[in-house]
Amino acid sequence: MPHPNDAAPLARRFIVIGTSNGGLAALRTVVAQLPADLPAAVLVTMHIGKQHSVLPTLLETHTPMPVTFAEDGKAPLEGHIYIAPPDLHLLLDSGAMRLVRGAKENHSRPAIDPLFRSAAITLRRAVIGVVLTGDLDDGTVGLQAIKASGGVTVVQDPAEAEAPSMPASALRYASVDHCLPLAEIGKCLVALVGKPDEADSPAPQPRRIEPFETEHEICLQGGSISVKQLSRHGEISNLTCPECGGGLWEMGFAPPRFRCHTGHSYTVKTLAEQQDVVIEEALWVAIRSLHEKKALLDRQVAAAQLSDRPDVAAEYQLAGQQLDAHVEALMRLIGSLDNEIDKYRRVSDPSEV
């Protein structure tokens, strides 16, 4: 049955929301405060990865607005909520929604920064960016883009967030207009969309927007970029991309951010997280290889014993014992790395202390 809002006009104001861990409850609280006749479209990116999602169904029971997955090429309507589908970045371009299976950003697809960045570039002052509960710091750079374009920024109070890292990062590095508890965010959004675009909004800052425009084009085209283009906005580092092994360029942002020429993009936190994964995977590969080597030595021990060569069997047994010791050392190393990583996270993220 058609929803009454299906005949709504094309949206001229936009609310873009990003969330991750704890996001379902937070989104339900916010959308429950939005009226059916909201004079804006709401676009949501939540870190849902590849898995099948029923997020629209889970939200539509808490709001009078229709909630659907975004459709590529469709123009957003007022009074509608659009959700980024699994494994696709949701972008805005030339007045329409675009779905792109480009390179992951912050090790996520869909990611929040691409949506916020595209909204900032496409809509300028007509966008309101909202960061809710979530781990790490996706959305921080996107809020910077929205602010540079003259938009308004809203962040959930980290003190009450289920996962405070994302909103805390936004408060630390982005110029945030409103930091509010969940119970007040929806009401704030209703008030903001009722104001003219220009009300209380600073003028866009073209020099700050230019790097975001380049990154938007990169994402829109699927992620790949020439080294020459990348070097215009960043400096080559001595780090490599954990996902493709390519070189990483450090982009001129705070917090520091890195991008490879195939399109993968990381903040310091997400890069450190992926380096942890790469290190642990390498250690488990080493352990597996040692187990296989030990299995081969055990066969050689048995063969030497069958052929009545006790001295040779003893040498193979000794070599096997040394391999067992190496495995134990690597297992201890994995455990100690986990402890060091936890300490690093507590030091680098004050919200988690």
PDB file of N, CA and C in Angstrom, residues 163-257:
ATOM      1  N   ALA A 163      28.726   3.299  22.609  1.00  0.00           N
ATOM      2  CA  ALA A 163      30.123   3.262  22.170  1.00  0.00           C
ATOM      3  C   ALA A 163      30.556   4.715  21.964  1.00  0.00           C
ATOM      4  N   PRO A 164      31.316   5.298  22.889  1.00  0.00           N
ATOM      5  CA  PRO A 164      31.584   6.740  22.854  1.00  0.00           C
ATOM      6  C   PRO A 164      32.666   7.194  21.889  1.00  0.00           C
ATOM      7  N   SER A 165      33.418   6.265  21.292  1.00  0.00           N
ATOM      8  CA  SER A 165      34.604   6.644  20.525  1.00  0.00           C
ATOM      9  C   SER A 165      34.282   7.550  19.334  1.00  0.00           C
ATOM     10  N   MET A 166      33.277   7.199  18.525  1.00  0.00           N
ATOM     11  CA  MET A 166      32.957   8.000  17.342  1.00  0.00           C
ATOM     12  C   MET A 166      32.524   9.413  17.706  1.00  0.00           C
ATOM     13  N   PRO A 167      31.540   9.584  18.599  1.00  0.00           N
ATOM     14  CA  PRO A 167      31.175  10.958  18.949  1.00  0.00           C
ATOM     15  C   PRO A 167      32.295  11.721  19.656  1.00  0.00           C
ATOM     16  N   ALA A 168      33.111  11.028  20.464  1.00  0.00           N
ATOM     17  CA  ALA A 168      34.219  11.706  21.142  1.00  0.00           C
ATOM     18  C   ALA A 168      35.242  12.208  20.132  1.00  0.00           C
ATOM     19  N   SER A 169      35.535  11.407  19.109  1.00  0.00           N
ATOM     20  CA  SER A 169      36.463  11.827  18.063  1.00  0.00           C
ATOM     21  C   SER A 169      35.921  13.040  17.312  1.00  0.00           C
ATOM     22  N   ALA A 170      34.621  13.018  17.004  1.00  0.00           N
ATOM     23  CA  ALA A 170      34.010  14.151  16.305  1.00  0.00           C
ATOM     24  C   ALA A 170      34.128  15.424  17.137  1.00  0.00           C
ATOM     25  N   LEU A 171      33.883  15.322  18.427  1.00  0.00           N
ATOM     26  CA  LEU A 171      34.000  16.492  19.300  1.00  0.00           C
ATOM     27  C   LEU A 171      35.431  17.006  19.359  1.00  0.00           C
ATOM     28  N   ARG A 172      36.377  16.089  19.297  1.00  0.00           N
ATOM     29  CA  ARG A 172      37.783  16.478  19.430  1.00  0.00           C
ATOM     30  C   ARG A 172      38.318  17.143  18.167  1.00  0.00           C
ATOM     31  N   TYR A 173      37.910  16.646  17.001  1.00  0.00           N
ATOM     32  CA  TYR A 173      38.551  17.089  15.766  1.00  0.00           C
ATOM     33  C   TYR A 173      37.657  17.905  14.832  1.00  0.00           C
ATOM     34  N   ALA A 174      36.361  17.850  14.998  1.00  0.00           N
ATOM     35  CA  ALA A 174      35.459  18.601  14.123  1.00  0.00           C
ATOM     36  C   ALA A 174      34.836  19.742  14.915  1.00  0.00           C
ATOM     37  N   SER A 175      34.454  20.784  14.213  1.00  0.00           N
ATOM     38  CA  SER A 175      33.775  21.907  14.859  1.00  0.00           C
ATOM     39  C   SER A 175      32.300  21.542  14.992  1.00  0.00           C
ATOM     40  N   VAL A 176      31.880  21.184  16.188  1.00  0.00           N
ATOM     41  CA  VAL A 176      30.531  20.665  16.423  1.00  0.00           C
ATOM     42  C   VAL A 176      29.623  21.778  16.941  1.00  0.00           C
ATOM     43  N   ASP A 177      28.480  21.929  16.291  1.00  0.00           N
ATOM     44  CA  ASP A 177      27.527  22.971  16.690  1.00  0.00           C
ATOM     45  C   ASP A 177      26.671  22.555  17.876  1.00  0.00           C
ATOM     46  N   HIS A 178      26.290  21.282  17.934  1.00  0.00           N
ATOM     47  CA  HIS A 178      25.384  20.817  18.983  1.00  0.00           C
ATOM     48  C   HIS A 178      25.841  19.448  19.483  1.00  0.00           C
ATOM     49  N   CYS A 179      26.124  19.338  20.782  1.00  0.00           N
ATOM     50  CA  CYS A 179      26.415  18.050  21.424  1.00  0.00           C
ATOM     51  C   CYS A 179      25.284  17.785  22.408  1.00  0.00           C
ATOM     52  N   LEU A 180      24.478  16.768  22.118  1.00  0.00           N
ATOM     53  CA  LEU A 180      23.223  16.585  22.839  1.00  0.00           C
ATOM     54  C   LEU A 180      23.001  15.127  23.238  1.00  0.00           C
ATOM     55  N   PRO A 181      22.224  14.895  24.276  1.00  0.00           N
ATOM     56  CA  PRO A 181      21.772  13.526  24.553  1.00  0.00           C
ATOM     57  C   PRO A 181      20.785  13.080  23.484  1.00  0.00           C
ATOM     58  N   LEU A 182      20.667  11.776  23.306  1.00  0.00           N
ATOM     59  CA  LEU A 182      19.777  11.235  22.269  1.00  0.00           C
ATOM     60  C   LEU A 182      18.365  11.802  22.358  1.00  0.00           C
ATOM     61  N   ALA A 183      17.873  11.955  23.560  1.00  0.00           N
ATOM     62  CA  ALA A 183      16.490  12.388  23.753  1.00  0.00           C
ATOM     63  C   ALA A 183      16.215  13.775  23.195  1.00  0.00           C
ATOM     64  N   GLU A 184      17.289  14.540  22.909  1.00  0.00           N
ATOM     65  CA  GLU A 184      17.109  15.904  22.412  1.00  0.00           C
ATOM     66  C   GLU A 184      17.511  16.075  20.953  1.00  0.00           C
ATOM     67  N   ILE A 185      18.147  15.072  20.362  1.00  0.00           N
ATOM     68  CA  ILE A 185      18.676  15.241  19.003  1.00  0.00           C
ATOM     69  C   ILE A 185      17.562  15.396  17.981  1.00  0.00           C
ATOM     70  N   GLY A 186      16.543  14.560  18.042  1.00  0.00           N
ATOM     71  CA  GLY A 186      15.457  14.659  17.073  1.00  0.00           C
ATOM     72  C   GLY A 186      14.782  16.013  17.097  1.00  0.00           C
ATOM     73  N   LYS A 187      14.517  16.525  18.301  1.00  0.00           N
ATOM     74  CA  LYS A 187      13.884  17.841  18.424  1.00  0.00           C
ATOM     75  C   LYS A 187      14.783  18.928  17.840  1.00  0.00           C
ATOM     76  N   CYS A 188      16.083  18.802  18.078  1.00  0.00           N
ATOM     77  CA  CYS A 188      17.036  19.763  17.520  1.00  0.00           C
ATOM     78  C   CYS A 188      17.001  19.740  15.995  1.00  0.00           C
ATOM     79  N   LEU A 189      16.940  18.547  15.406  1.00  0.00           N
ATOM     80  CA  LEU A 189      16.912  18.432  13.947  1.00  0.00           C
ATOM     81  C   LEU A 189      15.652  19.074  13.370  1.00  0.00           C
ATOM     82  N   VAL A 190      14.521  18.862  14.017  1.00  0.00           N
ATOM     83  CA  VAL A 190      13.270  19.475  13.557  1.00  0.00           C
ATOM     84  C   VAL A 190      13.397  20.994  13.566  1.00  0.00           C
ATOM     85  N   ALA A 191      13.992  21.536  14.623  1.00  0.00           N
ATOM     86  CA  ALA A 191      14.173  22.987  14.707  1.00  0.00           C
ATOM     87  C   ALA A 191      15.136  23.492  13.635  1.00  0.00           C
ATOM     88  N   LEU A 192      16.205  22.744  13.391  1.00  0.00           N
ATOM     89  CA  LEU A 192      17.208  23.181  12.415  1.00  0.00           C
ATOM     90  C   LEU A 192      16.656  23.201  10.996  1.00  0.00           C
ATOM     91  N   VAL A 193      15.895  22.180  10.605  1.00  0.00           N
ATOM     92  CA  VAL A 193      15.382  22.158   9.228  1.00  0.00           C
ATOM     93  C   VAL A 193      14.284  23.197   9.038  1.00  0.00           C
ATOM     94  N   GLY A 194      13.762  23.732  10.132  1.00  0.00           N
ATOM     95  CA  GLY A 194      12.759  24.788  10.024  1.00  0.00           C
ATOM     96  C   GLY A 194      13.359  26.149   9.772  1.00  0.00           C
ATOM     97  N   LYS A 195      14.695  26.259   9.888  1.00  0.00           N
ATOM     98  CA  LYS A 195      15.372  27.530   9.641  1.00  0.00           C
ATOM     99  C   LYS A 195      15.811  27.623   8.181  1.00  0.00           C
ATOM    100  N   PRO A 196      15.971  28.839   7.641  1.00  0.00           N
ATOM    101  CA  PRO A 196      16.554  28.986   6.302  1.00  0.00           C
ATOM    102  C   PRO A 196      17.976  28.434   6.279  1.00  0.00           C
ATOM    103  N   ASP A 197      18.431  28.006   5.094  1.00  0.00           N
ATOM    104  CA  ASP A 197      19.782  27.444   4.978  1.00  0.00           C
ATOM    105  C   ASP A 197      20.842  28.372   5.553  1.00  0.00           C
ATOM    106  N   GLU A 198      20.669  29.671   5.319  1.00  0.00           N
ATOM    107  CA  GLU A 198      21.703  30.632   5.680  1.00  0.00           C
ATOM    108  C   GLU A 198      21.702  30.984   7.160  1.00  0.00           C
ATOM    109  N   ALA A 199      20.612  30.670   7.872  1.00  0.00           N
ATOM    110  CA  ALA A 199      20.498  31.098   9.263  1.00  0.00           C
ATOM    111  C   ALA A 199      21.592  30.488  10.132  1.00  0.00           C
ATOM    112  N   ASP A 200      22.373  31.367  10.764  1.00  0.00           N
ATOM    113  CA  ASP A 200      23.413  30.947  11.719  1.00  0.00           C
ATOM    114  C   ASP A 200      24.492  30.067  11.094  1.00  0.00           C
ATOM    115  N   SER A 201      24.576  30.017   9.762  1.00  0.00           N
ATOM    116  CA  SER A 201      25.577  29.161   9.117  1.00  0.00           C
ATOM    117  C   SER A 201      26.708  30.014   8.568  1.00  0.00           C
ATOM    118  N   PRO A 202      27.958  29.630   8.833  1.00  0.00           N
ATOM    119  CA  PRO A 202      29.077  30.378   8.258  1.00  0.00           C
ATOM    120  C   PRO A 202      29.174  30.130   6.764  1.00  0.00           C
ATOM    121  N   ALA A 203      29.861  31.032   6.081  1.00  0.00           N
ATOM    122  CA  ALA A 203      30.042  30.869   4.642  1.00  0.00           C
ATOM    123  C   ALA A 203      30.947  29.671   4.367  1.00  0.00           C
ATOM    124  N   PRO A 204      30.727  28.967   3.237  1.00  0.00           N
ATOM    125  CA  PRO A 204      31.617  27.859   2.874  1.00  0.00           C
ATOM    126  C   PRO A 204      33.061  28.325   2.735  1.00  0.00           C
ATOM    127  N   GLN A 205      34.006  27.411   2.953  1.00  0.00           N
ATOM    128  CA  GLN A 205      35.432  27.726   2.881  1.00  0.00           C
ATOM    129  C   GLN A 205      36.045  26.952   1.711  1.00  0.00           C
ATOM    130  N   PRO A 206      36.102  27.579   0.513  1.00  0.00           N
ATOM    131  CA  PRO A 206      36.517  26.859  -0.704  1.00  0.00           C
ATOM    132  C   PRO A 206      37.850  26.138  -0.582  1.00  0.00           C
ATOM    133  N   ARG A 207      38.848  26.753   0.064  1.00  0.00           N
ATOM    134  CA  ARG A 207      40.172  26.127   0.142  1.00  0.00           C
ATOM    135  C   ARG A 207      40.129  24.854   0.979  1.00  0.00           C
ATOM    136  N   ARG A 208      39.274  24.831   1.996  1.00  0.00           N
ATOM    137  CA  ARG A 208      39.155  23.631   2.827  1.00  0.00           C
ATOM    138  C   ARG A 208      38.305  22.566   2.149  1.00  0.00           C
ATOM    139  N   ILE A 209      37.429  22.983   1.244  1.00  0.00           N
ATOM    140  CA  ILE A 209      36.528  22.038   0.588  1.00  0.00           C
ATOM    141  C   ILE A 209      37.225  21.266  -0.525  1.00  0.00           C
ATOM    142  N   GLU A 210      38.218  21.876  -1.186  1.00  0.00           N
ATOM    143  CA  GLU A 210      38.827  21.273  -2.382  1.00  0.00           C
ATOM    144  C   GLU A 210      39.317  19.838  -2.181  1.00  0.00           C
ATOM    145  N   PRO A 211      40.055  19.525  -1.101  1.00  0.00           N
ATOM    146  CA  PRO A 211      40.487  18.124  -0.934  1.00  0.00           C
ATOM    147  C   PRO A 211      39.316  17.157  -0.805  1.00  0.00           C
ATOM    148  N   PHE A 212      38.232  17.604  -0.163  1.00  0.00           N
ATOM    149  CA  PHE A 212      37.058  16.742  -0.027  1.00  0.00           C
ATOM    150  C   PHE A 212      36.410  16.489  -1.385  1.00  0.00           C
ATOM    151  N   GLU A 213      36.434  17.505  -2.260  1.00  0.00           N
ATOM    152  CA  GLU A 213      35.873  17.337  -3.602  1.00  0.00           C
ATOM    153  C   GLU A 213      36.650  16.278  -4.373  1.00  0.00           C
ATOM    154  N   THR A 214      37.979  16.314  -4.250  1.00  0.00           N
ATOM    155  CA  THR A 214      38.802  15.307  -4.924  1.00  0.00           C
ATOM    156  C   THR A 214      38.475  13.911  -4.405  1.00  0.00           C
ATOM    157  N   GLU A 215      38.345  13.774  -3.099  1.00  0.00           N
ATOM    158  CA  GLU A 215      38.050  12.457  -2.524  1.00  0.00           C
ATOM    159  C   GLU A 215      36.650  11.983  -2.896  1.00  0.00           C
ATOM    160  N   HIS A 216      35.721  12.913  -3.014  1.00  0.00           N
ATOM    161  CA  HIS A 216      34.371  12.541  -3.455  1.00  0.00           C
ATOM    162  C   HIS A 216      34.420  11.964  -4.867  1.00  0.00           C
ATOM    163  N   GLU A 217      35.178  12.600  -5.749  1.00  0.00           N
ATOM    164  CA  GLU A 217      35.303  12.097  -7.120  1.00  0.00           C
ATOM    165  C   GLU A 217      35.956  10.721  -7.132  1.00  0.00           C
ATOM    166  N   ILE A 218      36.947  10.525  -6.275  1.00  0.00           N
ATOM    167  CA  ILE A 218      37.603   9.217  -6.180  1.00  0.00           C
ATOM    168  C   ILE A 218      36.583   8.148  -5.819  1.00  0.00           C
ATOM    169  N   CYS A 219      35.789   8.409  -4.790  1.00  0.00           N
ATOM    170  CA  CYS A 219      34.804   7.428  -4.321  1.00  0.00           C
ATOM    171  C   CYS A 219      33.728   7.197  -5.377  1.00  0.00           C
ATOM    172  N   LEU A 220      33.293   8.263  -6.026  1.00  0.00           N
ATOM    173  CA  LEU A 220      32.237   8.165  -7.027  1.00  0.00           C
ATOM    174  C   LEU A 220      32.677   7.289  -8.201  1.00  0.00           C
ATOM    175  N   GLN A 221      33.976   7.328  -8.514  1.00  0.00           N
ATOM    176  CA  GLN A 221      34.509   6.557  -9.635  1.00  0.00           C
ATOM    177  C   GLN A 221      34.931   5.148  -9.225  1.00  0.00           C
ATOM    178  N   GLY A 222      34.693   4.784  -7.984  1.00  0.00           N
ATOM    179  CA  GLY A 222      35.013   3.438  -7.536  1.00  0.00           C
ATOM    180  C   GLY A 222      36.241   3.335  -6.676  1.00  0.00           C
ATOM    181  N   GLY A 223      36.965   4.447  -6.504  1.00  0.00           N
ATOM    182  CA  GLY A 223      38.069   4.449  -5.558  1.00  0.00           C
ATOM    183  C   GLY A 223      39.443   4.654  -6.148  1.00  0.00           C
ATOM    184  N   SER A 224      39.713   4.182  -7.369  1.00  0.00           N
ATOM    185  CA  SER A 224      41.066   4.243  -7.913  1.00  0.00           C
ATOM    186  C   SER A 224      41.440   5.670  -8.310  1.00  0.00           C
ATOM    187  N   ILE A 225      42.700   6.013  -8.121  1.00  0.00           N
ATOM    188  CA  ILE A 225      43.190   7.354  -8.424  1.00  0.00           C
ATOM    189  C   ILE A 225      44.649   7.257  -8.837  1.00  0.00           C
ATOM    190  N   SER A 226      45.100   8.183  -9.683  1.00  0.00           N
ATOM    191  CA  SER A 226      46.495   8.170 -10.102  1.00  0.00           C
ATOM    192  C   SER A 226      47.374   8.692  -8.971  1.00  0.00           C
ATOM    193  N   VAL A 227      48.621   8.251  -8.976  1.00  0.00           N
ATOM    194  CA  VAL A 227      49.571   8.708  -7.968  1.00  0.00           C
ATOM    195  C   VAL A 227      49.741  10.217  -8.050  1.00  0.00           C
ATOM    196  N   LYS A 228      49.719  10.764  -9.269  1.00  0.00           N
ATOM    197  CA  LYS A 228      49.879  12.210  -9.456  1.00  0.00           C
ATOM    198  C   LYS A 228      48.755  12.972  -8.765  1.00  0.00           C
ATOM    199  N   GLN A 229      47.516  12.511  -8.953  1.00  0.00           N
ATOM    200  CA  GLN A 229      46.377  13.171  -8.306  1.00  0.00           C
ATOM    201  C   GLN A 229      46.483  13.085  -6.794  1.00  0.00           C
ATOM    202  N   LEU A 230      46.846  11.916  -6.308  1.00  0.00           N
ATOM    203  CA  LEU A 230      46.925  11.710  -4.865  1.00  0.00           C
ATOM    204  C   LEU A 230      47.999  12.596  -4.247  1.00  0.00           C
ATOM    205  N   SER A 231      49.089  12.791  -4.970  1.00  0.00           N
ATOM    206  CA  SER A 231      50.202  13.590  -4.452  1.00  0.00           C
ATOM    207  C   SER A 231      49.858  15.069  -4.350  1.00  0.00           C
ATOM    208  N   ARG A 232      48.800  15.502  -5.021  1.00  0.00           N
ATOM    209  CA  ARG A 232      48.377  16.903  -4.929  1.00  0.00           C
ATOM    210  C   ARG A 232      47.853  17.239  -3.541  1.00  0.00           C
ATOM    211  N   HIS A 233      47.287  16.250  -2.863  1.00  0.00           N
ATOM    212  CA  HIS A 233      46.645  16.516  -1.579  1.00  0.00           C
ATOM    213  C   HIS A 233      47.266  15.743  -0.417  1.00  0.00           C
ATOM    214  N   GLY A 234      48.328  14.995  -0.682  1.00  0.00           N
ATOM    215  CA  GLY A 234      48.945  14.232   0.393  1.00  0.00           C
ATOM    216  C   GLY A 234      50.409  13.958   0.108  1.00  0.00           C
ATOM    217  N   GLU A 235      51.102  13.441   1.099  1.00  0.00           N
ATOM    218  CA  GLU A 235      52.513  13.095   0.975  1.00  0.00           C
ATOM    219  C   GLU A 235      52.679  11.597   1.185  1.00  0.00           C
ATOM    220  N   ILE A 236      53.521  10.990   0.348  1.00  0.00           N
ATOM    221  CA  ILE A 236      53.752   9.559   0.463  1.00  0.00           C
ATOM    222  C   ILE A 236      54.380   9.257   1.824  1.00  0.00           C
ATOM    223  N   SER A 237      53.885   8.215   2.466  1.00  0.00           N
ATOM    224  CA  SER A 237      54.420   7.814   3.765  1.00  0.00           C
ATOM    225  C   SER A 237      55.236   6.537   3.588  1.00  0.00           C
ATOM    226  N   ASN A 238      55.796   6.049   4.675  1.00  0.00           N
ATOM    227  CA  ASN A 238      56.524   4.772   4.622  1.00  0.00           C
ATOM    228  C   ASN A 238      55.634   3.619   5.072  1.00  0.00           C
ATOM    229  N   LEU A 239      54.313   3.822   5.000  1.00  0.00           N
ATOM    230  CA  LEU A 239      53.346   2.809   5.419  1.00  0.00           C
ATOM    231  C   LEU A 239      52.677   2.175   4.209  1.00  0.00           C
ATOM    232  N   THR A 240      52.186   0.966   4.382  1.00  0.00           N
ATOM    233  CA  THR A 240      51.494   0.275   3.295  1.00  0.00           C
ATOM    234  C   THR A 240      50.053  -0.020   3.688  1.00  0.00           C
ATOM    235  N   CYS A 241      49.211  -0.130   2.678  1.00  0.00           N
ATOM    236  CA  CYS A 241      47.790  -0.389   2.891  1.00  0.00           C
ATOM    237  C   CYS A 241      47.595  -1.825   3.386  1.00  0.00           C
ATOM    238  N   PRO A 242      46.932  -2.024   4.517  1.00  0.00           N
ATOM    239  CA  PRO A 242      46.725  -3.385   5.028  1.00  0.00           C
ATOM    240  C   PRO A 242      45.852  -4.243   4.126  1.00  0.00           C
ATOM    241  N   GLU A 243      45.037  -3.609   3.269  1.00  0.00           N
ATOM    242  CA  GLU A 243      44.098  -4.378   2.456  1.00  0.00           C
ATOM    243  C   GLU A 243      44.653  -4.746   1.085  1.00  0.00           C
ATOM    244  N   CYS A 244      45.471  -3.869   0.477  1.00  0.00           N
ATOM    245  CA  CYS A 244      45.969  -4.184  -0.869  1.00  0.00           C
ATOM    246  C   CYS A 244      47.490  -4.174  -0.965  1.00  0.00           C
ATOM    247  N   GLY A 245      48.185  -3.700   0.069  1.00  0.00           N
ATOM    248  CA  GLY A 245      49.640  -3.702   0.056  1.00  0.00           C
ATOM    249  C   GLY A 245      50.266  -2.526  -0.659  1.00  0.00           C
ATOM    250  N   GLY A 246      49.448  -1.612  -1.183  1.00  0.00           N
ATOM    251  CA  GLY A 246      49.983  -0.437  -1.869  1.00  0.00           C
ATOM    252  C   GLY A 246      50.485   0.609  -0.889  1.00  0.00           C
ATOM    253  N   GLY A 247      51.235   1.586  -1.419  1.00  0.00           N
ATOM    254  CA  GLY A 247      51.730   2.666  -0.580  1.00  0.00           C
ATOM    255  C   GLY A 247      50.599   3.546  -0.082  1.00  0.00           C
ATOM    256  N   LEU A 248      50.797   4.153   1.074  1.00  0.00           N
ATOM    257  CA  LEU A 248      49.799   5.055   1.656  1.00  0.00           C
ATOM    258  C   LEU A 248      50.308   6.488   1.626  1.00  0.00           C
ATOM    259  N   TRP A 249      49.417   7.400   1.239  1.00  0.00           N
ATOM    260  CA  TRP A 249      49.695   8.826   1.289  1.00  0.00           C
ATOM    261  C   TRP A 249      49.033   9.408   2.536  1.00  0.00           C
ATOM    262  N   GLU A 250      49.751  10.271   3.246  1.00  0.00           N
ATOM    263  CA  GLU A 250      49.153  10.949   4.392  1.00  0.00           C
ATOM    264  C   GLU A 250      48.465  12.214   3.911  1.00  0.00           C
ATOM    265  N   MET A 251      47.172  12.307   4.183  1.00  0.00           N
ATOM    266  CA  MET A 251      46.380  13.444   3.744  1.00  0.00           C
ATOM    267  C   MET A 251      46.465  14.558   4.787  1.00  0.00           C
ATOM    268  N   GLY A 252      46.264  15.774   4.354  1.00  0.00           N
ATOM    269  CA  GLY A 252      46.426  16.934   5.227  1.00  0.00           C
ATOM    270  C   GLY A 252      45.238  17.209   6.106  1.00  0.00           C
ATOM    271  N   PHE A 253      44.923  16.315   7.001  1.00  0.00           N
ATOM    272  CA  PHE A 253      43.783  16.488   7.893  1.00  0.00           C
ATOM    273  C   PHE A 253      44.215  16.237   9.329  1.00  0.00           C
ATOM    274  N   ALA A 254      43.431  16.754  10.253  1.00  0.00           N
ATOM    275  CA  ALA A 254      43.551  16.367  11.661  1.00  0.00           C
ATOM    276  C   ALA A 254      42.212  15.764  12.064  1.00  0.00           C
ATOM    277  N   PRO A 255      42.181  14.527  12.551  1.00  0.00           N
ATOM    278  CA  PRO A 255      43.331  13.657  12.795  1.00  0.00           C
ATOM    279  C   PRO A 255      43.969  13.188  11.492  1.00  0.00           C
ATOM    280  N   PRO A 256      45.246  12.776  11.543  1.00  0.00           N
ATOM    281  CA  PRO A 256      45.916  12.304  10.326  1.00  0.00           C
ATOM    282  C   PRO A 256      45.127  11.188   9.653  1.00  0.00           C
ATOM    283  N   ARG A 257      45.168  11.198   8.334  1.00  0.00           N
ATOM    284  CA  ARG A 257      44.422  10.191   7.576  1.00  0.00           C
ATOM    285  C   ARG A 257      45.277   9.731   6.411  1.00  0.00           C
TER     286      ARG A 257
END
